[in-house]
mmCIF file of C-alpha atoms in Angstrom:
data_model
loop_
_atom_site.group_PDB
_atom_site.id
_atom_site.type_symbol
_atom_site.label_atom_id
_atom_site.label_comp_id
_atom_site.label_asym_id
_atom_site.label_seq_id
_atom_site.Cartn_x
_atom_site.Cartn_y
_atom_site.Cartn_z
ATOM 1 C CA MET A 1388 -0.011 0.021 0.103
ATOM 2 C CA GLN A 1389 1.310 3.553 -0.585
ATOM 3 C CA ALA A 1390 1.945 6.008 2.135
ATOM 4 C CA LEU A 1391 -1.341 7.553 1.631
ATOM 5 C CA GLU A 1392 -4.434 7.010 -0.455
ATOM 6 C CA LEU A 1393 -7.187 9.699 -1.162
ATOM 7 C CA LEU A 1394 -10.449 7.834 -0.816
ATOM 8 C CA ASP A 1395 -12.914 10.836 -1.244
ATOM 9 C CA SER A 1396 -12.959 14.333 -1.615
ATOM 10 C CA GLN A 1397 -16.280 16.326 -1.217
ATOM 11 C CA LEU A 1398 -16.555 20.334 -1.539
ATOM 12 C CA LEU A 1399 -18.332 21.806 1.532
ATOM 13 C CA SER A 1400 -18.077 25.365 0.559
ATOM 14 C CA ASP A 1401 -16.646 27.629 -2.036
ATOM 15 C CA ASN A 1402 -18.250 30.958 -0.758
ATOM 16 C CA TRP A 1403 -15.028 32.762 -0.071
ATOM 17 C CA TYR A 1404 -12.207 30.053 -0.471
ATOM 18 C CA HIS A 1405 -12.471 26.232 -0.661
ATOM 19 C CA LEU A 1406 -13.547 23.966 2.167
ATOM 20 C CA HIS A 1407 -13.025 20.406 1.364
ATOM 21 C CA LYS A 1408 -13.786 17.277 3.412
ATOM 22 C CA HIS A 1409 -11.119 14.452 2.420
ATOM 23 C CA THR A 1410 -11.266 10.790 3.395
ATOM 24 C CA TYR A 1411 -7.826 8.881 3.221
ATOM 25 C CA ARG A 1412 -6.068 5.885 4.336
ATOM 26 C CA ARG A 1413 -2.592 5.821 5.513
ATOM 27 C CA GLN A 1414 -0.180 3.582 6.956
ATOM 28 C CA GLN A 1415 1.280 4.713 10.017
ATOM 29 C CA ARG A 1416 4.992 4.237 11.670
ATOM 30 C CA ASP A 1417 4.037 1.218 13.389
ATOM 31 C CA GLY A 1418 2.707 -0.185 10.055
ATOM 32 C CA GLN A 1419 -1.061 0.055 10.863
ATOM 33 C CA VAL A 1420 -3.277 1.052 8.262
ATOM 34 C CA VAL A 1421 -6.026 3.721 9.465
ATOM 35 C CA THR A 1422 -8.797 5.644 7.585
ATOM 36 C CA GLN A 1423 -9.474 9.284 8.816
ATOM 37 C CA THR A 1424 -11.623 12.371 7.562
ATOM 38 C CA ARG A 1425 -10.232 15.620 7.787
ATOM 39 C CA GLU A 1426 -11.677 19.117 6.680
ATOM 40 C CA VAL A 1427 -9.215 21.210 4.706
ATOM 41 C CA TYR A 1428 -9.390 24.947 3.889
ATOM 42 C CA ASP A 1429 -7.671 25.852 0.772
ATOM 43 C CA ARG A 1430 -7.195 29.913 0.246
ATOM 44 C CA GLY A 1431 -4.015 29.794 -1.668
ATOM 45 C CA ASN A 1432 -0.396 30.684 -0.839
ATOM 46 C CA GLY A 1433 0.677 33.896 0.626
ATOM 47 C CA ALA A 1434 3.461 36.153 1.317
ATOM 48 C CA ALA A 1435 4.377 38.651 4.071
ATOM 49 C CA VAL A 1436 7.119 41.339 4.472
ATOM 50 C CA LEU A 1437 8.561 42.928 7.728
ATOM 51 C CA LEU A 1438 9.533 46.560 6.575
ATOM 52 C CA TYR A 1439 12.265 48.151 8.643
ATOM 53 C CA ASN A 1440 14.428 51.180 8.599
ATOM 54 C CA ARG A 1441 18.042 50.936 10.426
ATOM 55 C CA ALA A 1442 18.472 54.912 10.350
ATOM 56 C CA ARG A 1443 15.162 55.144 12.368
ATOM 57 C CA GLN A 1444 15.392 51.649 14.496
ATOM 58 C CA SER A 1445 11.636 51.176 13.033
ATOM 59 C CA VAL A 1446 9.450 48.900 11.542
ATOM 60 C CA VAL A 1447 6.236 49.412 9.835
ATOM 61 C CA LEU A 1448 3.266 47.230 10.595
ATOM 62 C CA THR A 1449 -0.610 47.341 10.216
ATOM 63 C CA ARG A 1450 -3.406 47.222 12.457
ATOM 64 C CA GLN A 1451 -6.774 45.810 11.046
ATOM 65 C CA PHE A 1452 -10.099 43.965 12.241
ATOM 66 C CA ARG A 1453 -9.710 40.186 12.003
ATOM 67 C CA LEU A 1454 -13.029 38.492 12.703
ATOM 68 C CA PRO A 1455 -11.603 34.939 13.587
ATOM 69 C CA THR A 1456 -9.717 36.571 16.259
ATOM 70 C CA TYR A 1457 -12.835 38.426 17.668
ATOM 71 C CA LEU A 1458 -14.579 34.933 17.727
ATOM 72 C CA ASN A 1459 -11.816 33.573 19.602
ATOM 73 C CA GLY A 1460 -11.084 35.663 22.504
ATOM 74 C CA ASN A 1461 -9.618 38.983 20.999
ATOM 75 C CA PRO A 1462 -12.121 41.507 22.648
ATOM 76 C CA ASP A 1463 -12.000 44.247 19.942
ATOM 77 C CA GLY A 1464 -10.885 42.144 16.815
ATOM 78 C CA LEU A 1465 -8.022 44.370 15.974
ATOM 79 C CA LEU A 1466 -4.719 42.621 15.189
ATOM 80 C CA ILE A 1467 -1.349 44.047 14.439
ATOM 81 C CA GLU A 1468 0.253 42.354 11.523
ATOM 82 C CA ALA A 1469 3.142 42.389 9.057
ATOM 83 C CA CYS A 1470 2.127 43.418 5.656
ATOM 84 C CA ALA A 1471 0.745 40.454 4.000
ATOM 85 C CA GLY A 1472 -1.559 39.284 1.052
ATOM 86 C CA LEU A 1473 -2.569 36.240 -0.819
ATOM 87 C CA LEU A 1474 -0.365 35.563 -3.901
ATOM 88 C CA ASP A 1475 -3.276 35.108 -6.354
ATOM 89 C CA ASP A 1476 -1.245 34.726 -9.476
ATOM 90 C CA ASP A 1477 1.623 36.532 -8.582
ATOM 91 C CA ALA A 1478 5.122 35.408 -7.663
ATOM 92 C CA PRO A 1479 5.739 35.807 -3.824
ATOM 93 C CA GLU A 1480 7.860 38.810 -4.344
ATOM 94 C CA ASP A 1481 5.615 40.578 -6.487
ATOM 95 C CA CYS A 1482 2.817 40.127 -4.261
ATOM 96 C CA ILE A 1483 4.732 41.564 -1.409
ATOM 97 C CA ARG A 1484 5.563 44.445 -3.538
ATOM 98 C CA ARG A 1485 1.988 45.208 -4.305
ATOM 99 C CA GLU A 1486 0.725 44.671 -0.840
ATOM 100 C CA ALA A 1487 3.410 47.074 0.691
ATOM 101 C CA ILE A 1488 1.913 49.630 -1.570
ATOM 102 C CA GLU A 1489 -1.671 48.880 -1.138
ATOM 103 C CA GLU A 1490 -1.434 48.439 2.933
ATOM 104 C CA THR A 1491 1.228 50.968 3.752
ATOM 105 C CA GLY A 1492 1.688 53.259 0.948
ATOM 106 C CA TYR A 1493 5.571 52.261 1.118
ATOM 107 C CA GLN A 1494 7.300 51.296 -2.435
ATOM 108 C CA VAL A 1495 10.024 48.892 -1.361
ATOM 109 C CA GLY A 1496 13.322 48.310 -3.051
ATOM 110 C CA ALA A 1497 15.305 45.131 -2.478
ATOM 111 C CA VAL A 1498 13.780 42.514 -0.742
ATOM 112 C CA ARG A 1499 15.152 39.311 0.810
ATOM 113 C CA LYS A 1500 13.114 36.083 1.254
ATOM 114 C CA VAL A 1501 13.884 34.518 4.719
ATOM 115 C CA PHE A 1502 11.483 31.556 5.185
ATOM 116 C CA GLU A 1503 8.708 29.675 3.732
ATOM 117 C CA ALA A 1504 6.267 28.188 6.722
ATOM 118 C CA TYR A 1505 3.056 26.396 6.638
ATOM 119 C CA MET A 1506 1.006 28.583 9.180
ATOM 120 C CA SER A 1507 -1.736 26.392 10.500
ATOM 121 C CA PRO A 1508 -1.062 22.709 8.975
ATOM 122 C CA GLY A 1509 -3.739 20.759 10.790
ATOM 123 C CA ALA A 1510 -6.345 22.529 8.858
ATOM 124 C CA VAL A 1511 -5.098 25.002 6.248
ATOM 125 C CA THR A 1512 -3.159 24.453 3.078
ATOM 126 C CA GLU A 1513 -1.463 27.632 2.788
ATOM 127 C CA VAL A 1514 2.356 28.087 2.760
ATOM 128 C CA LEU A 1515 3.391 31.934 3.466
ATOM 129 C CA HIS A 1516 6.701 33.157 1.902
ATOM 130 C CA LEU A 1517 8.239 35.543 4.399
ATOM 131 C CA PHE A 1518 10.377 38.500 3.379
ATOM 132 C CA VAL A 1519 12.175 41.402 5.011
ATOM 133 C CA ALA A 1520 12.637 44.715 3.257
ATOM 134 C CA GLU A 1521 14.088 48.302 4.229
ATOM 135 C CA TYR A 1522 11.709 51.013 3.727
ATOM 136 C CA ASP A 1523 12.699 54.615 2.901
ATOM 137 C CA PRO A 1524 10.208 57.383 4.301
ATOM 138 C CA ALA A 1525 10.957 59.242 1.066
ATOM 139 C CA ALA A 1526 9.670 56.253 -1.060
ATOM 140 C CA ARG A 1527 6.107 56.712 0.537
ATOM 141 C CA GLU A 1528 3.658 57.063 -2.480
ATOM 142 C CA GLY A 1529 0.448 57.057 -0.712
ATOM 143 C CA GLU A 1530 -1.277 56.617 2.548
ATOM 144 C CA GLY A 1531 -1.884 52.856 2.328
ATOM 145 C CA GLY A 1532 -4.880 51.548 4.151
ATOM 146 C CA GLY A 1533 -5.893 48.680 1.880
ATOM 147 C CA LEU A 1534 -8.272 48.704 -0.870
ATOM 148 C CA ALA A 1535 -11.553 49.894 -0.018
ATOM 149 C CA HIS A 1536 -13.399 47.864 -2.638
ATOM 150 C CA GLU A 1537 -12.022 44.745 -0.952
ATOM 151 C CA GLY A 1538 -13.448 46.063 2.540
ATOM 152 C CA GLU A 1539 -9.955 46.681 3.874
ATOM 153 C CA ASP A 1540 -9.540 49.297 6.545
ATOM 154 C CA ILE A 1541 -6.056 49.144 7.543
ATOM 155 C CA GLU A 1542 -4.438 51.308 10.004
ATOM 156 C CA VAL A 1543 -0.417 51.816 9.269
ATOM 157 C CA LEU A 1544 1.533 51.767 12.355
ATOM 158 C CA GLU A 1545 5.266 53.071 12.122
ATOM 159 C CA MET A 1546 6.915 52.041 15.604
ATOM 160 C CA PRO A 1547 10.336 51.721 17.058
ATOM 161 C CA PHE A 1548 11.733 48.164 16.699
ATOM 162 C CA ALA A 1549 12.237 47.918 20.604
ATOM 163 C CA ALA A 1550 8.491 48.904 21.083
ATOM 164 C CA ALA A 1551 7.448 46.103 18.461
ATOM 165 C CA LEU A 1552 9.405 43.478 20.426
ATOM 166 C CA GLU A 1553 8.101 44.751 23.729
ATOM 167 C CA SER A 1554 4.582 44.484 22.294
ATOM 168 C CA VAL A 1555 5.181 40.837 21.417
ATOM 169 C CA ARG A 1556 6.520 40.077 25.031
ATOM 170 C CA LYS A 1557 3.225 41.872 26.343
ATOM 171 C CA GLY A 1558 1.014 39.846 24.102
ATOM 172 C CA GLU A 1559 -0.237 42.869 21.994
ATOM 173 C CA ILE A 1560 1.330 41.429 18.970
ATOM 174 C CA ARG A 1561 -0.108 38.084 18.741
ATOM 175 C CA ASP A 1562 -0.049 37.314 14.990
ATOM 176 C CA ALA A 1563 2.391 34.245 14.250
ATOM 177 C CA LYS A 1564 3.729 35.848 10.919
ATOM 178 C CA THR A 1565 4.591 38.950 12.578
ATOM 179 C CA ILE A 1566 6.441 37.381 15.655
ATOM 180 C CA ILE A 1567 8.512 35.102 13.311
ATOM 181 C CA LEU A 1568 9.563 38.141 11.168
ATOM 182 C CA LEU A 1569 10.086 40.486 14.139
ATOM 183 C CA GLN A 1570 12.082 37.666 15.725
ATOM 184 C CA TYR A 1571 14.190 36.952 12.599
ATOM 185 C CA ALA A 1572 15.101 40.935 12.813
ATOM 186 C CA GLN A 1573 16.094 40.594 16.147
ATOM 187 C CA LEU A 1574 18.137 37.422 15.679
ATOM 188 C CA ASN A 1575 19.762 38.440 12.639
ATOM 189 C CA ALA A 1576 20.503 42.237 13.875
ATOM 190 C CA LEU A 1577 19.000 43.808 11.320
ATOM 191 C CA LEU A 1578 17.996 46.543 13.656
ATOM 192 C CA GLU A 1579 19.839 47.354 16.960
ATOM 193 C CA MET A 1580 18.977 45.374 20.286
ATOM 194 C CA PRO A 1581 17.341 47.677 22.907
ATOM 195 C CA ALA A 1582 19.517 48.470 25.889
#
């Protein structure tokens, strides 16, 4: 028997993205063959970028309402995040450049890919491509804020790097991709460590 045999797939919803119910048979490490059913949400892959400025020792983040967080204990539903978006049909680097303009108003130059990660592999297919890029305040082309026709209402936050790290420590920044990127910046000395 092959390692995994997909027995059945049913589309449960395609209202926003795709929710499928999959039944599969797989051989476990001990040799036992099990049949299991799981629901899997496919929203496509995405990319995120941490915008940072060495001279200012600052980062640009966003704050926006996220219904799932509100439904799971976030009192106002607002989440502080690194700039991010779905790839759609773009390459990851093109996606983050597009999202940086839409969400923050900043045109970014050189970007560096630092990771790819599954963010919620128990139920979501998404692979997130994570980048860092320096921003220049002079390269701000607009106010950002997202696309109104997509219902986006995004606040742009420029904050000291030390304050962002403290916000992680205090539990004020709770978004996984943002925490990963801030810790990457800290571990790789992209910005100075607070004294």
